[in-house]
CSV table of C-alpha atoms in Angstrom, one decimal:
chain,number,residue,atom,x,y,z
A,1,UNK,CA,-55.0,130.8,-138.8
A,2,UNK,CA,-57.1,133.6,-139.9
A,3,UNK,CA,-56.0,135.6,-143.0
A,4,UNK,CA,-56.0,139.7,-142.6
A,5,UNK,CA,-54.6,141.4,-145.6
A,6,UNK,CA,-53.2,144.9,-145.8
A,7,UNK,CA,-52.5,147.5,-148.7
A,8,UNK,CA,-50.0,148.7,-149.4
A,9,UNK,CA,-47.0,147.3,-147.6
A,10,UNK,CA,-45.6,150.3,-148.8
A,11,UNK,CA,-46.1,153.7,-149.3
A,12,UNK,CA,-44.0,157.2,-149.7
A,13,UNK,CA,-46.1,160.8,-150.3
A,14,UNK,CA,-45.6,163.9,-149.9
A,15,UNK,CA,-45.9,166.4,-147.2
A,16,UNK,CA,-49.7,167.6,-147.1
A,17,UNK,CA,-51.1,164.5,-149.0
A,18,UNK,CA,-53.6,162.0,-147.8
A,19,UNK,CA,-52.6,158.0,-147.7
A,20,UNK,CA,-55.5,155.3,-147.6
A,21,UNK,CA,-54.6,151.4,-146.3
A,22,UNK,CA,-56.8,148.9,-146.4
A,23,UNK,CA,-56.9,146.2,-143.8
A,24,UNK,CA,-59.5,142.9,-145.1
A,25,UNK,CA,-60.4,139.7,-143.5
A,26,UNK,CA,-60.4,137.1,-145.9
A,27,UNK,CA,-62.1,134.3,-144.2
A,28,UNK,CA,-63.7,135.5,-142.0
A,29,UNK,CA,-66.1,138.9,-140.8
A,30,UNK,CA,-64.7,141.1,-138.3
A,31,UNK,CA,-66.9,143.5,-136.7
A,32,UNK,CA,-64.0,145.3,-134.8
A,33,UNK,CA,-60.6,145.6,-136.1
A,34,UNK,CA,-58.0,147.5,-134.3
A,35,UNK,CA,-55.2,149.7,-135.9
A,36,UNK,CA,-51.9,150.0,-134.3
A,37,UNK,CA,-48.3,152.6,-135.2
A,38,UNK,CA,-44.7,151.2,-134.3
A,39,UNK,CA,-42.2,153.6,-134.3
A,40,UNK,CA,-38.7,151.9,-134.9
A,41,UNK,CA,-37.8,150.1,-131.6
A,42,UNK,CA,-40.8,150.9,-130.2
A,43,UNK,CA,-43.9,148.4,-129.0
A,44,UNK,CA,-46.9,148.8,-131.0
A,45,UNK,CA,-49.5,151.8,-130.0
A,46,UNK,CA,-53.1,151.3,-130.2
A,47,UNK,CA,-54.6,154.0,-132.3
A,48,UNK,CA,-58.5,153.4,-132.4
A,49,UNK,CA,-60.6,150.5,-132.4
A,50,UNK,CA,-62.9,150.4,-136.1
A,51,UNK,CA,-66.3,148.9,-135.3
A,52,UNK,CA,-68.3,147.7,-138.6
A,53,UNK,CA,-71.1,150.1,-139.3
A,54,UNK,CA,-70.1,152.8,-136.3
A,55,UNK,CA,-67.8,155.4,-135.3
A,56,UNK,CA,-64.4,154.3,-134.4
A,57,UNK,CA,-63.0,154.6,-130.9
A,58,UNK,CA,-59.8,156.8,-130.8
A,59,UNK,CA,-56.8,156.4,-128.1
A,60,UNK,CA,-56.0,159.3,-125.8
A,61,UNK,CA,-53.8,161.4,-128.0
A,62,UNK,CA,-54.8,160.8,-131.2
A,63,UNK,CA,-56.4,163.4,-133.4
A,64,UNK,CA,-59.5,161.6,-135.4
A,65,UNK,CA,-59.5,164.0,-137.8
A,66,UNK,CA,-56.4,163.5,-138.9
A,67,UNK,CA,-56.6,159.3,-138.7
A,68,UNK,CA,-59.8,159.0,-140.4
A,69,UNK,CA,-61.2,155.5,-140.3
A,70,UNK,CA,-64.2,153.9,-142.5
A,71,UNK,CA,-65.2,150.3,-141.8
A,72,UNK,CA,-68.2,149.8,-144.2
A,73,UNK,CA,-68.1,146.1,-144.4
A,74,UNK,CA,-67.4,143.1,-142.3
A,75,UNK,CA,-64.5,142.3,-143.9
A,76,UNK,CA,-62.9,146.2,-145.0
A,77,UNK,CA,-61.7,148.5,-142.6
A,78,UNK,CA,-59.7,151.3,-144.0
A,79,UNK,CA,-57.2,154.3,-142.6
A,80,UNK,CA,-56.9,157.2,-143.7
A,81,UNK,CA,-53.4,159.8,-142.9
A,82,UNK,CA,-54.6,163.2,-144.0
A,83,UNK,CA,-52.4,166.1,-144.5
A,84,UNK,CA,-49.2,163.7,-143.9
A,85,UNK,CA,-46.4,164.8,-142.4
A,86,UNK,CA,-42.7,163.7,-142.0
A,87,UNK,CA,-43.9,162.8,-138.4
A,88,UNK,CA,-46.2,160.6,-139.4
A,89,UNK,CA,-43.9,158.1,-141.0
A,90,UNK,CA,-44.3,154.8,-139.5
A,91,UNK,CA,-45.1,151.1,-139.8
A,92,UNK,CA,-49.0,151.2,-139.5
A,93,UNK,CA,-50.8,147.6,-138.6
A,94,UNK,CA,-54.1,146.3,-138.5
A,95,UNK,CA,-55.5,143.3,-136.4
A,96,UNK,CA,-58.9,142.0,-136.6
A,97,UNK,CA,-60.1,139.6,-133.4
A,98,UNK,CA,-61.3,135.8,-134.1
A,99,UNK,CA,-62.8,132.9,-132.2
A,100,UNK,CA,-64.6,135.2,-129.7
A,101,UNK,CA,-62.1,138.1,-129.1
A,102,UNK,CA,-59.9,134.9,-128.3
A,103,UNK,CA,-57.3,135.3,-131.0
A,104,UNK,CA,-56.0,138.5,-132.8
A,105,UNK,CA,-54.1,138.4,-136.2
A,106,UNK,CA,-52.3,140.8,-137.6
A,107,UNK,CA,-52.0,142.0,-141.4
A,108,UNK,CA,-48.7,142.7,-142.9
A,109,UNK,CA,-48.1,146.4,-141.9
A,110,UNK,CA,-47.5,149.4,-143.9
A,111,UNK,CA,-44.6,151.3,-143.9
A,112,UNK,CA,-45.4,154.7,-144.5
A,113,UNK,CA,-42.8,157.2,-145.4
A,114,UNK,CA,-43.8,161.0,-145.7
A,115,UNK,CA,-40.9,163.2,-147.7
B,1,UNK,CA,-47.1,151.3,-113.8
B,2,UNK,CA,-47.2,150.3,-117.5
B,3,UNK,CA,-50.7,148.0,-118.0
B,4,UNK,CA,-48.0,145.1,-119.5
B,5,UNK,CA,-44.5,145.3,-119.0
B,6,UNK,CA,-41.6,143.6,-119.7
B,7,UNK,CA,-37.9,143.9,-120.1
B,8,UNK,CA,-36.2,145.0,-123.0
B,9,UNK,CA,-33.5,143.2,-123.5
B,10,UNK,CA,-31.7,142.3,-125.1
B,11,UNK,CA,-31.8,138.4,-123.8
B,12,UNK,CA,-28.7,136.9,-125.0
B,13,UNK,CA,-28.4,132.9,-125.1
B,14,UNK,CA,-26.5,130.4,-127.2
B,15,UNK,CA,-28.1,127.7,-129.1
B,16,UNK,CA,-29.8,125.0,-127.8
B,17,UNK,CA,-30.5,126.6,-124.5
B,18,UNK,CA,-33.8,127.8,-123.0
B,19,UNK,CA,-34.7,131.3,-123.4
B,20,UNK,CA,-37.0,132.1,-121.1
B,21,UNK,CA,-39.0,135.6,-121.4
B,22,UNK,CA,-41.3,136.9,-118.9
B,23,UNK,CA,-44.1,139.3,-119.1
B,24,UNK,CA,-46.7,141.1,-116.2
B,25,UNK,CA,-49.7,142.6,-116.0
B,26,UNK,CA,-51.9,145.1,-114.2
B,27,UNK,CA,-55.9,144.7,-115.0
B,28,UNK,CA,-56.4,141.8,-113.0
B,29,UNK,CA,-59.4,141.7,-115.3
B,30,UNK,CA,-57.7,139.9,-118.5
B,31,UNK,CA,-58.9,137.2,-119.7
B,32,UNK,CA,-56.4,136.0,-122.7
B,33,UNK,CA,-53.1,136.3,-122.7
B,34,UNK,CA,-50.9,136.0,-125.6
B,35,UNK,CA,-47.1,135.8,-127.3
B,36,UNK,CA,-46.2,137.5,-130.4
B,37,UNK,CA,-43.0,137.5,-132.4
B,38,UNK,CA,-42.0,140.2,-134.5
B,39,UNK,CA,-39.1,140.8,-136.9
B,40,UNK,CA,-37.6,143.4,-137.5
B,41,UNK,CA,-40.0,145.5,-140.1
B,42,UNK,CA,-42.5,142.9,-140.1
B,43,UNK,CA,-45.7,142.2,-138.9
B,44,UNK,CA,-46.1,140.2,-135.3
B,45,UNK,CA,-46.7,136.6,-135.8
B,46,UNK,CA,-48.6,134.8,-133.3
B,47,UNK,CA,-47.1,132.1,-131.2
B,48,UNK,CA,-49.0,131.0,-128.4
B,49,UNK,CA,-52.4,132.1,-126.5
B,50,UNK,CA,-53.0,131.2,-123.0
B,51,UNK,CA,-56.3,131.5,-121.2
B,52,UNK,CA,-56.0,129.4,-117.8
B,53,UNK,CA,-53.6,129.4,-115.3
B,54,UNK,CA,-50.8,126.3,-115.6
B,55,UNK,CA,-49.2,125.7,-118.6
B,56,UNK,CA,-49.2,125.3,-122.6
B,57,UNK,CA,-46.9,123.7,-124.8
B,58,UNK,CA,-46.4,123.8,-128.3
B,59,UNK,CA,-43.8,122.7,-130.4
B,60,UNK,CA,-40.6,124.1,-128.3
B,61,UNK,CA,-42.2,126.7,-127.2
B,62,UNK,CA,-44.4,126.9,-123.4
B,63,UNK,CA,-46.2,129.6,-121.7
B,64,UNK,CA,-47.0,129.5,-118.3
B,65,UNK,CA,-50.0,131.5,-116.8
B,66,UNK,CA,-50.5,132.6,-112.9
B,67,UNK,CA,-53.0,134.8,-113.0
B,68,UNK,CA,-52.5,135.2,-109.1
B,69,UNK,CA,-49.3,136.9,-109.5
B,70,UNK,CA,-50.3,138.6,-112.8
B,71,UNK,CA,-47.6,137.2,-114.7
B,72,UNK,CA,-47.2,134.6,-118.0
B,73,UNK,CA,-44.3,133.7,-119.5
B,74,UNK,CA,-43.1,132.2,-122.4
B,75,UNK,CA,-40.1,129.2,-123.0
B,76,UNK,CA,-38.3,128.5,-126.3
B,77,UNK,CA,-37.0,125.1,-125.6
B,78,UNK,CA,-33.7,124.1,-127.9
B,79,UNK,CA,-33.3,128.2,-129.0
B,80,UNK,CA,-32.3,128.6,-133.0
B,81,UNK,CA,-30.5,131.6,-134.1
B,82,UNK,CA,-33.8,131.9,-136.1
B,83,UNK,CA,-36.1,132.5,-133.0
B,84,UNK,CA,-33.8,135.5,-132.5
B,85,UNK,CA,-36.6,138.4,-132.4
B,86,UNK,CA,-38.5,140.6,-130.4
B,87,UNK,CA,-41.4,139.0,-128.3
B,88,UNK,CA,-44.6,141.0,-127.6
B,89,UNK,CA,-46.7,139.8,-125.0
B,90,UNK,CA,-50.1,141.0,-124.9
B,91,UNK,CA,-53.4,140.9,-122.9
B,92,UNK,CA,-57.0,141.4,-123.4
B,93,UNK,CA,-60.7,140.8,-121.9
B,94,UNK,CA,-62.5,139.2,-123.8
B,95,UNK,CA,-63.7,141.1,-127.3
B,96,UNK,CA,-61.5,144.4,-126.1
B,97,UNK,CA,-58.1,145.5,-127.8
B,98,UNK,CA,-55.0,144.0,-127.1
B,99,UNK,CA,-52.6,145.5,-124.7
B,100,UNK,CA,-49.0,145.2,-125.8
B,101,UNK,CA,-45.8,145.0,-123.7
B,102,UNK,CA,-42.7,146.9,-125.2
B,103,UNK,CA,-41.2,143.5,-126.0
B,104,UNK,CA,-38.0,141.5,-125.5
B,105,UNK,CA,-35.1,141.2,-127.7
B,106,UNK,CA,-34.0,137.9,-128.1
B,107,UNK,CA,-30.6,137.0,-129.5
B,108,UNK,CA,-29.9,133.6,-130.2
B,109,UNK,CA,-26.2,133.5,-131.1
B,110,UNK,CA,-24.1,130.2,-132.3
């Protein structure tokens, strides 16, 4: 199947610093890659939609400027946490869509842990 | 009403048996329809992918599609303590984000 990297797997900052993970296609371009939060023991929450060379689409509920997202290239879409907070620890995963919005794979996550 | 549900768990059964996990939807407009397992602090994995009503097999594992009844399951045929998990179903149209369900626990015990 299709190969989406992610960086890092993990991560701990501090309170009031900013965290950037990369999400990458490796084989293929992917104009729209989605990024998702899991809390522990909850289902995965879509967070905003990055389209390649445009703004990303934010969920209800989720503050852009805080989530900033850049997807320059067709194969590089990156989040950004600014101003992290303990709240904002979570496992953080990308997905990019193949074959026609017919398949979705999934990078490895990032677990993010704000002290 | 959640756009994909399905029921927690957890879904206990022993090995070699049939698990059998079920999912529903609401937008009668999906188009693909899929099955995810995730481990615990890992990534989902994908499974199986569905786009027409009847059924798909793979390996042990079958989904079953009735678009009718807005509903798609997924079998594990001859269940290893290994497929013990949590599986995500999840729903699109076509080019649009995935819509996840809170998942099912699966235990697969000896």
């Amino acid at each position: 199947g299709a190969v989406v990297s992610q960086h890092p797997s993990r991560v701990i900052c501090k309170s009031g610093t900013s965290v950037k993970i990369e999400c990458r296609s490796l084989d293929f371009q992917a104009t729209t890659m989605f990024w998702y939060r899991q809390f522990p023991k909850q289902s995965l929450m879509l967070m905003a939609t990055s389209n390649e060379g445009s703004k990303a689409t934010y969920e209800q509920g989720v503050e852009k400027d805080k989530f900033l997202i850049n997807h320059a290239s067709l194969t590089l879409s990156t989040l950004t946490v600014t101003s992290a907070h303990p709240e904002d620890s979570s496992f953080y995963i990308c997905s990019a869509l193949v074959a026609r919005g017919r398949q979705a794979f999934f990078g490895q996550g990032t677990r993010l842990t704000v002290v | 009403q959640k756009e994909v549900e399905q029921n927690s768990g957890p879904l206990s059964v022993p090995e070699g048996a049939i698990a059998s996990l079920n999912c529903t939807y609401s937008d009668r407009g999906s188009q693909s329809f899929f099955w995810y397992r995730q481990y615990s602090g890992k990534s989902p994995e994908l499974i199986m992918s569905i786009y027409s009503n009847g059924d798909k097999e793979d390996g042990r594992f079958t989904a079953q599609l009735n678009k009718a009844s807005q509903y798609v399951s997924l079998l594990i045929r001859d269940s290893q303590p290994s497929d013990s998990a949590t599986y995500l179903c999840a729903v699109n149209r076509v080019t649009d984000k995935l819509i996840f369900g809170t998942g099912t626990r699966l235990q697969v015990f000896p």
